[in-house]
Tab-separated table of C-alpha atoms and ligand atoms in Angstrom:
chain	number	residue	atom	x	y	z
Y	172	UNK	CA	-32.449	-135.523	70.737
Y	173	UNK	CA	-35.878	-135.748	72.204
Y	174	UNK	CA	-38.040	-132.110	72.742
Y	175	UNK	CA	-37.533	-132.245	76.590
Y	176	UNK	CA	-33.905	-132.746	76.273
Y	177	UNK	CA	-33.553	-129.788	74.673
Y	178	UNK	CA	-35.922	-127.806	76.578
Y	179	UNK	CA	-33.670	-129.331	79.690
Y	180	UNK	CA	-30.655	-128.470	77.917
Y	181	UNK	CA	-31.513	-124.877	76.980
Y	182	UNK	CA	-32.881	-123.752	80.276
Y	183	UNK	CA	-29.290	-125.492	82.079
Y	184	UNK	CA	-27.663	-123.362	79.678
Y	185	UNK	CA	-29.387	-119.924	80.024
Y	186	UNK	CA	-29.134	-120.609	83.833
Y	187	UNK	CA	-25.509	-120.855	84.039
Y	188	UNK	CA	-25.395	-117.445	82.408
Y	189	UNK	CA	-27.260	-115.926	85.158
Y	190	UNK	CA	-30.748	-116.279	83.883
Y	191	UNK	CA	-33.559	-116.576	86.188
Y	192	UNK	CA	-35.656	-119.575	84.691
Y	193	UNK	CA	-39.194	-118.228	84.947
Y	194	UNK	CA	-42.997	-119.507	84.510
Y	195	UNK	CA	-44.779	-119.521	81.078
Y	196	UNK	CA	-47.835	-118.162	81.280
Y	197	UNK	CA	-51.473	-118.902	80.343
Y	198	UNK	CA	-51.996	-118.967	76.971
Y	199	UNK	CA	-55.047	-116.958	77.537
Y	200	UNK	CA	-53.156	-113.334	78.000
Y	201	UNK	CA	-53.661	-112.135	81.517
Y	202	UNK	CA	-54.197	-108.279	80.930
Y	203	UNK	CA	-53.653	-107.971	77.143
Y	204	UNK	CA	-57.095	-107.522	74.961
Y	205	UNK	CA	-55.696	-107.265	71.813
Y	206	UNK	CA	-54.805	-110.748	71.172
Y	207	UNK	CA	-57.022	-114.207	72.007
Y	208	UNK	CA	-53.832	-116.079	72.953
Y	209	UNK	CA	-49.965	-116.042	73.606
Y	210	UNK	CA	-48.695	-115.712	70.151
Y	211	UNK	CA	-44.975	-115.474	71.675
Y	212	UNK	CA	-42.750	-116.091	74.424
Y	213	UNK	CA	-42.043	-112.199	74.682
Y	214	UNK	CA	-45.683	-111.251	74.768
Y	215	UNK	CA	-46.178	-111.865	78.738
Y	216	UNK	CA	-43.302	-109.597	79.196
Y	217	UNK	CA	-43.799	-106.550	77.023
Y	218	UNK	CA	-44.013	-104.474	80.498
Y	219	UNK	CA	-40.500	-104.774	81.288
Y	220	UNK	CA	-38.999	-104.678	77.775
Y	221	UNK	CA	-41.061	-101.426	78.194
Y	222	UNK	CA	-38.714	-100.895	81.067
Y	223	UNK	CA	-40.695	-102.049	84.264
Y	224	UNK	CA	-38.581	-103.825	86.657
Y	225	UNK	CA	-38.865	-107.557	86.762
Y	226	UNK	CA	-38.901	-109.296	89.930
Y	227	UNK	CA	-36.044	-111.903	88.901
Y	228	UNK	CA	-34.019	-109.756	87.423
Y	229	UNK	CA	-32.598	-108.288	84.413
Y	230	UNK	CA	-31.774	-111.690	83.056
Y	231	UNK	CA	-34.682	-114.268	82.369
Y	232	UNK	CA	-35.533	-117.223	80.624
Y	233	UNK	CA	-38.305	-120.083	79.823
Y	234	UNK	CA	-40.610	-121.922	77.889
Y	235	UNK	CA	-43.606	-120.839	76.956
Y	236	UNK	CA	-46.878	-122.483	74.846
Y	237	UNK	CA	-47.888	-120.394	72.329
Y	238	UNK	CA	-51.174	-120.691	70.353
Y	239	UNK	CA	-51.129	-118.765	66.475
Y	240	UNK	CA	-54.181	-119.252	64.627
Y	241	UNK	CA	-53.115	-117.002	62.127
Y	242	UNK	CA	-51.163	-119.725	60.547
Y	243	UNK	CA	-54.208	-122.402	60.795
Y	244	UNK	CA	-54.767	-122.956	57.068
Y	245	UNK	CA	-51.198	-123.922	56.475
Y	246	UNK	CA	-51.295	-126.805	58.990
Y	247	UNK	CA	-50.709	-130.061	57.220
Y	248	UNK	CA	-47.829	-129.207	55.417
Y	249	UNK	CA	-44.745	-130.669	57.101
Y	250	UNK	CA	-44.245	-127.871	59.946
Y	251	UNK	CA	-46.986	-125.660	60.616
Y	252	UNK	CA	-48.769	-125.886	63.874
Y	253	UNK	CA	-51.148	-123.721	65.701
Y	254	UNK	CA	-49.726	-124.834	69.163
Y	255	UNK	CA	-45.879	-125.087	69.585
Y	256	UNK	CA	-43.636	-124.357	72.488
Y	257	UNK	CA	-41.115	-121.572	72.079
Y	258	UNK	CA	-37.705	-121.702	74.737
Y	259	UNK	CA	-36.406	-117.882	75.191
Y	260	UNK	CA	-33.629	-115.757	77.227
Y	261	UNK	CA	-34.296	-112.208	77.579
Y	262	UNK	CA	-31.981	-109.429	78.310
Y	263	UNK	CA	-33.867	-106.177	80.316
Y	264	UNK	CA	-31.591	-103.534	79.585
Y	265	UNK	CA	-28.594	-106.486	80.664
Y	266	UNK	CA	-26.549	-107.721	77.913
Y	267	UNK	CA	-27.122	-106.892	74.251
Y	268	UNK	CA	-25.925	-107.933	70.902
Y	269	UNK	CA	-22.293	-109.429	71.335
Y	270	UNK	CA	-23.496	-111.529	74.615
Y	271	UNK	CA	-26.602	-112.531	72.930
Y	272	UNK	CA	-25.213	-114.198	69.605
Y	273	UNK	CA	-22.373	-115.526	71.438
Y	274	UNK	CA	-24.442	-117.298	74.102
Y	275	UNK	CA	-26.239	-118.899	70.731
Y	276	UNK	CA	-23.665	-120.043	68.723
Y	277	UNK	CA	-21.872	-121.511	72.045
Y	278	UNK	CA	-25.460	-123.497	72.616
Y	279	UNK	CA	-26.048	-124.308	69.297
Y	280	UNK	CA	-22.732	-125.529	68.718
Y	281	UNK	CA	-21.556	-126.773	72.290
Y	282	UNK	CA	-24.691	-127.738	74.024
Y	283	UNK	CA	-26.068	-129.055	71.170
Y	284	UNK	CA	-23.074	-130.182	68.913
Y	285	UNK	CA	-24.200	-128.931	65.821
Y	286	UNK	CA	-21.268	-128.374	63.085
Y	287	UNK	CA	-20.231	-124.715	61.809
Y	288	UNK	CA	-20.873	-125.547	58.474
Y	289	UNK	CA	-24.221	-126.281	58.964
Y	290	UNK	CA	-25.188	-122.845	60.153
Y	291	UNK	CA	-26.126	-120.259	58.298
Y	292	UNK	CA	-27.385	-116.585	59.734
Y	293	UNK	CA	-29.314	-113.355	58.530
Y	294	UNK	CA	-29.238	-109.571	60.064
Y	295	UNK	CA	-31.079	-106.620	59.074
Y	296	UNK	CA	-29.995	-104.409	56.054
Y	297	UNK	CA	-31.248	-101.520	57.075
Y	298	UNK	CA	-33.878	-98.525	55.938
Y	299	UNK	CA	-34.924	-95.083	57.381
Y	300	UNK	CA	-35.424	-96.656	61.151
Y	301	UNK	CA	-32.550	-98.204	61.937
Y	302	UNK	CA	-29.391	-98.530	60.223
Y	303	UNK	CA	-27.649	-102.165	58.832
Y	304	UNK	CA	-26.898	-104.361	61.293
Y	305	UNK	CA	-22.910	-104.714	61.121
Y	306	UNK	CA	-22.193	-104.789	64.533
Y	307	UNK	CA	-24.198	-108.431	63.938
Y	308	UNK	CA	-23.068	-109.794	61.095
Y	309	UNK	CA	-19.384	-109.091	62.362
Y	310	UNK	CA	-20.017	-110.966	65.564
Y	311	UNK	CA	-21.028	-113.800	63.640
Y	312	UNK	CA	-18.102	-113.426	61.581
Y	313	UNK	CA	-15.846	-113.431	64.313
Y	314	UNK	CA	-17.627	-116.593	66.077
Y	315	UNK	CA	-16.412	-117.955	63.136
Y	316	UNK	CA	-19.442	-118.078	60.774
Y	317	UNK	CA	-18.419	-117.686	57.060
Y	318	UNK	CA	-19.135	-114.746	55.035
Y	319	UNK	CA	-21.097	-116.569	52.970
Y	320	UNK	CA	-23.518	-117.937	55.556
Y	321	UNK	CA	-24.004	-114.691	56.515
Y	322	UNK	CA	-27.360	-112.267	54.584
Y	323	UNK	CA	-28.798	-109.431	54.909
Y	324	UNK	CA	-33.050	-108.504	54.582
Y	325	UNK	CA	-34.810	-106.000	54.872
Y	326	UNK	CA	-37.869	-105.100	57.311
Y	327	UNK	CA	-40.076	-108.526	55.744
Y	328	UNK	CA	-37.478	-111.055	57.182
Y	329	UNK	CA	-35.199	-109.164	59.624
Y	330	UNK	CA	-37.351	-107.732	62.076
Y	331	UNK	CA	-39.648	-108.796	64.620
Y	332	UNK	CA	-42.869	-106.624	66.103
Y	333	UNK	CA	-44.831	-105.131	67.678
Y	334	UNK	CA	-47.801	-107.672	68.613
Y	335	UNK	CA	-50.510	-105.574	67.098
Y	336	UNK	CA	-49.752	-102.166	66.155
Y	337	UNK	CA	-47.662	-100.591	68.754
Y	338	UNK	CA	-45.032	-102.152	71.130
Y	339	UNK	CA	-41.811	-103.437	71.223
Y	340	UNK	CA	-39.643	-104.007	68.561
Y	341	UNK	CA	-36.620	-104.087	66.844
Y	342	UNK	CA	-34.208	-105.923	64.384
Y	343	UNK	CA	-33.770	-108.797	64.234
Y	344	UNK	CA	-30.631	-111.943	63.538
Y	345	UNK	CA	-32.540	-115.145	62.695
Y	346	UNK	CA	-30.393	-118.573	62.278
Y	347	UNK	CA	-30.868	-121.065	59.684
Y	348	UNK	CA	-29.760	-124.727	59.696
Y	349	UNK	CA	-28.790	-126.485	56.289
Y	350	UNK	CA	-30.430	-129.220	56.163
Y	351	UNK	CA	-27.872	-130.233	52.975
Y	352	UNK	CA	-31.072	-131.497	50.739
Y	353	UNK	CA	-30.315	-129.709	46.828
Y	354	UNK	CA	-30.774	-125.674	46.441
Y	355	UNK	CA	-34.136	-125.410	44.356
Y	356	UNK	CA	-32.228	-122.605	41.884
Y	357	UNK	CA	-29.270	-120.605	42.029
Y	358	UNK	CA	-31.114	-117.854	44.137
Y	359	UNK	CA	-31.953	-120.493	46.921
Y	360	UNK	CA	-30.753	-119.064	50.738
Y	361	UNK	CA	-32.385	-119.001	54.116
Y	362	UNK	CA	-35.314	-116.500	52.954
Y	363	UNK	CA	-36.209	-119.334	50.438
Y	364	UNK	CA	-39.536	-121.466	51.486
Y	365	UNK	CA	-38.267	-124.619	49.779
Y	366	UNK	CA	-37.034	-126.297	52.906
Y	367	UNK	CA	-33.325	-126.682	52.719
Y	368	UNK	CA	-33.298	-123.803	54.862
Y	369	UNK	CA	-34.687	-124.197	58.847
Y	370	UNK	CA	-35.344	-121.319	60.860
Y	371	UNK	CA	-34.295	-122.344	64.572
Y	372	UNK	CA	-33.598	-119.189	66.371
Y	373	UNK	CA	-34.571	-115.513	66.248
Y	374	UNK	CA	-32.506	-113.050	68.875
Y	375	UNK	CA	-34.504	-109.725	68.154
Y	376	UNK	CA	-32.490	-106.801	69.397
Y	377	UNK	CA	-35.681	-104.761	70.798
Y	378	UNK	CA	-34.578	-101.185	71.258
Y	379	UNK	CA	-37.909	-99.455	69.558
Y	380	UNK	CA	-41.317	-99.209	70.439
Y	381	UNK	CA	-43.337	-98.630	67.741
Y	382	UNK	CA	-46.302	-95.796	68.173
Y	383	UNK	CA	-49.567	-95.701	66.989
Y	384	UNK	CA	-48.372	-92.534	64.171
Y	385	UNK	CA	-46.432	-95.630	62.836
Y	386	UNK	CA	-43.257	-94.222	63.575
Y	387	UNK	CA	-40.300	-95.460	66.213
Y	388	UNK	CA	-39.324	-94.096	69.284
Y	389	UNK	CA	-35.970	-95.381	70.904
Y	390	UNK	CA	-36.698	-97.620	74.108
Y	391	UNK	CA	-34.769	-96.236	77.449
Y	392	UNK	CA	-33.502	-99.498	77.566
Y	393	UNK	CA	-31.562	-102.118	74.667
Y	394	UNK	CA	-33.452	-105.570	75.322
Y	395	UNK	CA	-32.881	-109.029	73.974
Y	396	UNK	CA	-35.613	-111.149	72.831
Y	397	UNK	CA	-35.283	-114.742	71.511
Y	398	UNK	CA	-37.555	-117.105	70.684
Y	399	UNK	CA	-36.468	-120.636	69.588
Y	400	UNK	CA	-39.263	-123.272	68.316
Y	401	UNK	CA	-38.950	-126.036	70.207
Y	402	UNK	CA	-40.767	-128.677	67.402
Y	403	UNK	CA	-39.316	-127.236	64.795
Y	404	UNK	CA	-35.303	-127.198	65.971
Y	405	UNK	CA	-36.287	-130.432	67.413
Y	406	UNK	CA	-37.162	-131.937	64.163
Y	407	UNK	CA	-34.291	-130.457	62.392
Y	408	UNK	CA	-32.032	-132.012	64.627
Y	409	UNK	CA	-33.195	-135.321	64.788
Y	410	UNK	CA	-32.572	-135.331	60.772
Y	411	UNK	CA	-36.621	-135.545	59.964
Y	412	UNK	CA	-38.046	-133.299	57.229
Y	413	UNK	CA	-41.420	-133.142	58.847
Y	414	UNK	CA	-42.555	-132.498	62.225
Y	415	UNK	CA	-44.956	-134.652	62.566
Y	416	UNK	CA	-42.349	-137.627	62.999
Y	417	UNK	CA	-40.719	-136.593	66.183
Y	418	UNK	CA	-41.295	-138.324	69.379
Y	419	UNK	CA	-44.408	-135.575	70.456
Y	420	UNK	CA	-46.685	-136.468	67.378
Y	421	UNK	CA	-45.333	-139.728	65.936
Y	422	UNK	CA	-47.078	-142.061	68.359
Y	423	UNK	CA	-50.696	-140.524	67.616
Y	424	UNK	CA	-50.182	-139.609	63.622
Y	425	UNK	CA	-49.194	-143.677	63.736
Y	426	UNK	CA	-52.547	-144.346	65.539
Y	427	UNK	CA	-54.785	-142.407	62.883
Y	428	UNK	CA	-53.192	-143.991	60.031
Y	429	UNK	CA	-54.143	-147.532	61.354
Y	430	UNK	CA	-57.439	-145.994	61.617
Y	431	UNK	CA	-57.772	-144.636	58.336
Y	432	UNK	CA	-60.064	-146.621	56.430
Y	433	UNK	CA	-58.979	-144.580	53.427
Y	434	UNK	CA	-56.873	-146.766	51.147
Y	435	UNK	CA	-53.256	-146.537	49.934
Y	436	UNK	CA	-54.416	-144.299	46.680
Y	437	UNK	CA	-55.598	-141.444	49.026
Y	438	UNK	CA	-53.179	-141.718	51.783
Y	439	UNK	CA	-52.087	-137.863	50.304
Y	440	UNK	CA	-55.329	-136.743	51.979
Y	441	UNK	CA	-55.364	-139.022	55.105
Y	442	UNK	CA	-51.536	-137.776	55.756
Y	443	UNK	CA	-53.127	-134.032	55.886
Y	444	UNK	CA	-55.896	-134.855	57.907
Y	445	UNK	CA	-54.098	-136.760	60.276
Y	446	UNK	CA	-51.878	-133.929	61.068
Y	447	UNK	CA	-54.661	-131.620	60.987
Y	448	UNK	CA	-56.173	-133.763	63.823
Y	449	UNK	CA	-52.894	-133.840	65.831
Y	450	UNK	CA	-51.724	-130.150	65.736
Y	451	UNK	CA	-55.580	-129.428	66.840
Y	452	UNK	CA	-56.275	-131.879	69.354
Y	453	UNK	CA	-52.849	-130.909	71.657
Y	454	UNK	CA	-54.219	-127.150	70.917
Y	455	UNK	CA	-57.734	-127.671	72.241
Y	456	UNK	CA	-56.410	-130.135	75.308
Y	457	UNK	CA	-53.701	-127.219	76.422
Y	458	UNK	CA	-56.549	-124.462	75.491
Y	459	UNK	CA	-58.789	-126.163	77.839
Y	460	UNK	CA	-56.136	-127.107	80.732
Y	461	UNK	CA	-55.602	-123.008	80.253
Y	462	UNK	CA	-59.786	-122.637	80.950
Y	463	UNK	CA	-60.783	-122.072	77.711
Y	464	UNK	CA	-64.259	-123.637	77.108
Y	465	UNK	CA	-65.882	-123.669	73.594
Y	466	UNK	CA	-68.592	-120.582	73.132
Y	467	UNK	CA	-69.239	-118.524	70.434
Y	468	UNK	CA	-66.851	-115.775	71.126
Y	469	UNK	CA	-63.521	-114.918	71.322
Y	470	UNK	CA	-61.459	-117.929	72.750
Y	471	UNK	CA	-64.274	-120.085	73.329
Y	472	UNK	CA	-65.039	-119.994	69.540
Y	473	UNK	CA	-61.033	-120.490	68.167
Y	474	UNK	CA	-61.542	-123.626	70.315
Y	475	UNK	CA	-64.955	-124.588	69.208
Y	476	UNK	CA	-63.450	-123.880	65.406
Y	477	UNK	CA	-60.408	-125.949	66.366
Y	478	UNK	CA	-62.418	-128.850	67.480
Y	479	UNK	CA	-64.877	-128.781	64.854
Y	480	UNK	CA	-62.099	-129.066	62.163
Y	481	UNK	CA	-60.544	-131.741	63.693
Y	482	UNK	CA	-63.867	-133.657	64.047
Y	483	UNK	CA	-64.317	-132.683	60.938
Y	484	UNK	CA	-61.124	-134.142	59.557
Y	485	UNK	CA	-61.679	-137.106	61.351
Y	486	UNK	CA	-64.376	-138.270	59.017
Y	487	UNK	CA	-62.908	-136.561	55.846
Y	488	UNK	CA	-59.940	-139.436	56.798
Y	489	UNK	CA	-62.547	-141.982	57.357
Y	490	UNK	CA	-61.268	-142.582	61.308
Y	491	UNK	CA	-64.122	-143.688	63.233
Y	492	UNK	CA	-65.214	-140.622	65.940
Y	493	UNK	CA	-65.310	-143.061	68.456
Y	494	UNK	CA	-62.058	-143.947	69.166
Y	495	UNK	CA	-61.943	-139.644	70.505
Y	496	UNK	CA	-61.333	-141.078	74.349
Y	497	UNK	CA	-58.989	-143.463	73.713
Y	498	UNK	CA	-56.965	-140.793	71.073
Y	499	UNK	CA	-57.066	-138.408	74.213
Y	500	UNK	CA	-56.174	-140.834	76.824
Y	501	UNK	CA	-53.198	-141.705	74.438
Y	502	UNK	CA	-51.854	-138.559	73.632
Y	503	UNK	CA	-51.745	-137.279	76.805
Y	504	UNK	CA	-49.688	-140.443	77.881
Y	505	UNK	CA	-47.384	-139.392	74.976
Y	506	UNK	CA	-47.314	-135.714	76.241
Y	507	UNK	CA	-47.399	-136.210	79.890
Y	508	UNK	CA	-43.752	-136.047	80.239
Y	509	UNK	CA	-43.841	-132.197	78.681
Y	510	UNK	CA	-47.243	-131.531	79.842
Y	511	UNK	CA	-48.051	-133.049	83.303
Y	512	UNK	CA	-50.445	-130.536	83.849
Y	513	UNK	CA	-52.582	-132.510	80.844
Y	514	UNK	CA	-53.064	-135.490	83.697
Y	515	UNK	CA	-53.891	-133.360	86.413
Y	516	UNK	CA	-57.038	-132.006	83.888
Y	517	UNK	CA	-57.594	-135.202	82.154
Y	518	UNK	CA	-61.038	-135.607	83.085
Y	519	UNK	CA	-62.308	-131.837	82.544
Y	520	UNK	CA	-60.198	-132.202	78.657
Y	521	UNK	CA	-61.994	-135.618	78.202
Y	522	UNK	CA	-65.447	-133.712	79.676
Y	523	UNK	CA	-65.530	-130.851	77.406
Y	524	UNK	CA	-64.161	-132.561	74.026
Y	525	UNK	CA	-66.746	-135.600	74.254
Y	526	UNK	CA	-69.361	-133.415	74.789
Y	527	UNK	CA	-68.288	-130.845	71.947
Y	528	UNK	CA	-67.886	-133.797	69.447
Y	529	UNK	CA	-71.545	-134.951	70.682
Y	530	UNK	CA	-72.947	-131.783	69.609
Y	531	UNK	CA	-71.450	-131.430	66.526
Y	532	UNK	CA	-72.306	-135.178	65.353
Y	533	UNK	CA	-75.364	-134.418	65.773
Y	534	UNK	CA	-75.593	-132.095	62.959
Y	535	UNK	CA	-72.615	-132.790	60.993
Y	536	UNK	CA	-74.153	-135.487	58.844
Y	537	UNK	CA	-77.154	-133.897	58.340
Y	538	UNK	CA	-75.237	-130.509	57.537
Y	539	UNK	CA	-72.536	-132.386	55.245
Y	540	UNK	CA	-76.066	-133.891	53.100
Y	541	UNK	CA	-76.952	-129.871	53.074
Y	542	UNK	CA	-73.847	-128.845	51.892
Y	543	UNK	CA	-73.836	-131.275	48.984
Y	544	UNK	CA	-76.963	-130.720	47.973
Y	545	UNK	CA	-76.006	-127.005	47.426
Y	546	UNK	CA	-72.904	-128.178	45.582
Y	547	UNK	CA	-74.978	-129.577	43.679
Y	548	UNK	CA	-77.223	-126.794	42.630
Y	549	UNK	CA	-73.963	-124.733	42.559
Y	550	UNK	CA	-72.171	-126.598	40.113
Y	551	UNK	CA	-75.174	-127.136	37.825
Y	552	UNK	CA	-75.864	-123.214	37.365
Y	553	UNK	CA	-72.119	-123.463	36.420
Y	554	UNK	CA	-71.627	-121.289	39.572
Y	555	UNK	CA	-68.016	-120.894	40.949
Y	556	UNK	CA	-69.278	-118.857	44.152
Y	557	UNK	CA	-71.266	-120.587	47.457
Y	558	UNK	CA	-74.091	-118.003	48.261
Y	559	UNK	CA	-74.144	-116.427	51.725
Y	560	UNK	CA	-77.275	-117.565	52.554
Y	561	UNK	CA	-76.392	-121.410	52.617
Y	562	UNK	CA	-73.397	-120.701	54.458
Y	563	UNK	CA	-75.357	-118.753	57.537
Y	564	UNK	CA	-77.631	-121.698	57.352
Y	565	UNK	CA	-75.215	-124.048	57.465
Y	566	UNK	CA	-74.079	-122.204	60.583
Y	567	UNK	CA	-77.137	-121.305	62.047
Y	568	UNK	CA	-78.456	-125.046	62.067
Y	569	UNK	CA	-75.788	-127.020	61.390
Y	570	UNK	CA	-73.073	-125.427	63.726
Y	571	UNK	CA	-70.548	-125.422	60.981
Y	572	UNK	CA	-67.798	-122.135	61.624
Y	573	UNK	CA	-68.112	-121.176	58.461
Y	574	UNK	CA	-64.365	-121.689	57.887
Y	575	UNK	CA	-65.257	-125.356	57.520
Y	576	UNK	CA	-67.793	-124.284	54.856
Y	577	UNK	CA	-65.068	-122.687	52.876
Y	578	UNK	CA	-62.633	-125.604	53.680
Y	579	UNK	CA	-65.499	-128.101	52.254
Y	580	UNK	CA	-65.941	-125.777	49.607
Y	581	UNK	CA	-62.076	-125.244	48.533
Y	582	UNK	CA	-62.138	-129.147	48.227
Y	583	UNK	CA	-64.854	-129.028	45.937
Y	584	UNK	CA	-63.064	-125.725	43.507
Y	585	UNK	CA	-65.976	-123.544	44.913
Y	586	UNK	CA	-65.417	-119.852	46.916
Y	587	UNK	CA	-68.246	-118.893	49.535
Y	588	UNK	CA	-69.571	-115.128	49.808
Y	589	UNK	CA	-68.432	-114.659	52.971
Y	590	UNK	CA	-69.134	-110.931	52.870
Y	591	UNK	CA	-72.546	-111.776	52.788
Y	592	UNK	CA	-72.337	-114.248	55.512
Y	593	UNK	CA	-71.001	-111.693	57.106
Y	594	UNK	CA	-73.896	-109.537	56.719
Y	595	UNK	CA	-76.421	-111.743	57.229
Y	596	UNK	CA	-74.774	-113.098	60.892
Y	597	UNK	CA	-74.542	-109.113	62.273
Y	598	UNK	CA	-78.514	-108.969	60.974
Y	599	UNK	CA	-79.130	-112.023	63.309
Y	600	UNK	CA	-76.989	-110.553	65.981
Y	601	UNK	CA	-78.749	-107.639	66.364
Y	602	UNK	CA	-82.388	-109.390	65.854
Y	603	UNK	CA	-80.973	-111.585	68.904
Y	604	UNK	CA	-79.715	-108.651	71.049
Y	605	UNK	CA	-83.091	-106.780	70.246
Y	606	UNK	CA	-85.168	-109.712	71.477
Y	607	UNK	CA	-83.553	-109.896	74.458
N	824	LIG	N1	-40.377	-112.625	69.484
N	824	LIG	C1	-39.564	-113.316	68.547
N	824	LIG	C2	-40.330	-114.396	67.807
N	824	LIG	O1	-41.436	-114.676	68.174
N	824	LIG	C3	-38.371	-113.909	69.222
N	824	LIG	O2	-38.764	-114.505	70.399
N	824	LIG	O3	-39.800	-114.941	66.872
């Protein structure tokens, strides 16, 4: 089942159980400092799990893009991404736990026909905050999910918030698909990284708010929050072990490795890149239909970053920068169908990435002949550690974030002082500030 079938699917669902289907927002958060982007579907409406009143209702649900750039390094394994979509219902002080999992396990298993035994759930154990989650685990049991498919975790698994240090919050029951490949060891279960595992759905029972004294103060009102990845539970269910192979990405990660002039021996490193350069590029084109233009601050600089790396990538796979307009005009033919609003901005995305990657080319081979020189010298005084001086200048003239310093670095076994950077860019800062 394609992405937008089950985006169609879930919001049919949630709206024959009363749910108002609402609006995603912007990733860029409308009154929210504390985060540069959307990091969940819940996050545009922490006001009324804080018990405003919603103008739809006590019921709502939708899909909403979501940008995390905490997870950035981890991209190019087979499912990290910094830009996914995430469906959600939400219950305002409405229904709580019983109507919740029940409306799950009838989609999951109804709507989307997947078998019993191929479900597997977790709930919260409990601690000083909030006792174990029972009245959970013995809904699932009575929905007919086996004891043993059913765990319990503690506060690291099975619970979700605040965004930032105060908020909503609660515990949380997360389900797991099995996708039947072999346990890695006898302890294997749906905490376990290996992959047999899939997390496709989180319903987080949000009945705290969490203060800044760290402690947690009970909410006037139970809510509901879910969040399902859309890539993710659509790459589960179309049987593929990687994301990158459903029908959103396969098209363009098929395009870059006909482009690839790296050969069969280091297709390893191609295969990263390329996804690299497809998880980026949809970030920066939705950034920018969102009005995000690369700067050197806040948003503007996450996208600047994100479009660097990809450049960057681009050459690390040996894919010729040129073929950047016909990439773009490709993917968004690919995406159009989830992201019309891509069309309608087509020529401002095409506009601000051609003239990014202009800027950067300039410098990038003249700062990549830099950077190896100091390699060089590095690895001839038998040094481990980049100094912080190259890496400001490196930034300073070259343009290059110095995340992409450390990322050229890490592929060459070397660490960069990035405390010194660090010092040395607030010295410029305020020389800058002081001069003007
Ligand atoms: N807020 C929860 C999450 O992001 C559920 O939507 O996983």
């Amino acid at each position: 089942m394609k992405a937008i079938d089950i985006r169609n699917k879930y919001l049919k669902f949630f709206e024959k159980h009363n749910h108002k289907i609402i609006a995603g927002a912007s990733l860029v958060p409308a009154n929210d400092s504390s985060v540069l982007f959307t990091p969940a579907g819940m996050h545009p409406l922490t006001p009324y799990l804080l018990g405003e009143k919603h103008p739809e209702g006590t019921r709502v649900a939708n899909y909403q893009k979501c940008v995390r750039t905490i997870d950035i390094d981890e991209v190019g394994d087979s499912h990290h991404l910094t830009c996914f979509e995430m469906m959600g219902n939400w219950s305002l002080g409405d229904y709580f736990k019983e109507e919740s999992i029940k409306m799950s396990f009838d989609f999951l298993t109804q709507d989307l026909n997947l078998p019993i035994e191929k479900i597997f759930v977790t709930c919260f154990e409990g601690d000083s905050d909030c006792p174990k989650d029972e009245e959970s685990a013995n809904i699932w049991r009575q929905a007919g999910i086996p004891e043993n498919h059913i765990y319990f975790f503690n506060k690291k698994e099975n619970w979700w918030g605040p965004v930032g240090n105060t908020g909503p919050c609660g515990a949380c029951t997360e389900i797991f698909y099995d996708t039947g490949k072999e346990k890695c060891n006898a302890n294997c279960n749906p905490s376990c990284g290996c992959g047999k595992f899939i997390e496709i759905w989180n319903n987080v029972f949000m009945e705290f708010n969490k203060k800044e004294d760290g402690t947690y103060e009970e909410l006037a009102q139970k809510n509901v929050d879910t969040g399902l990845g859309l890539e993710r539970a659509a790459m589960t269910f179309q049987g593929k072990d990687n994301v990158f192979e459903i029908e959103i990405f396969k098209p363009i990660m098929d395009r870059l490795a006909a482009a690839t002039k790296l050969t069969q021996g280091d297709r390893i490193i191609a295969d990263q890149s390329h996804r690299i350069i497809a998880d980026h590029l949809k970030a920066a084109m939705l950034l920018i239909v969102d009005g995000v233009t690369p700067s050197n601050i806040d948003q503007g600089y996450v996208l600047r970053r994100i479009i660097r790396r990809f450049i960057r990538h681009m050459r690390k796979a040996e894919i010729d920068v040129e073929i950047l307009e016909s990439l773009i005009n490709e993917y968004i033919e690919v995406l159009e169908e989830m992201y019309p609003e891509l069309v309608k901005r087509k020529t401002m995305i095409l506009e601000v990435l051609l003239a990014e990657k202009k800027k950067f080319m300039k410098t990038l081979v003249n700062g990549e002949k830099e950077f190896n020189k100091a390699i060089i010298r590095i690895k001839e005084q038998n040094n481990e550690i980049l100094d912080g001086e190259t890496v400001f200048r490196l930034y300073e003239t070259y343009g290059f974030p110095p995340e992409i310093t450390e990322e050229l670095a890490q592929e060459q076994g070397i660490k960069i002082n990035m405390e010194n950077f660090e010092k040395l860019y607030k010295e410029h800062q305020e020389k800058s500030r002081a001069r003007s």
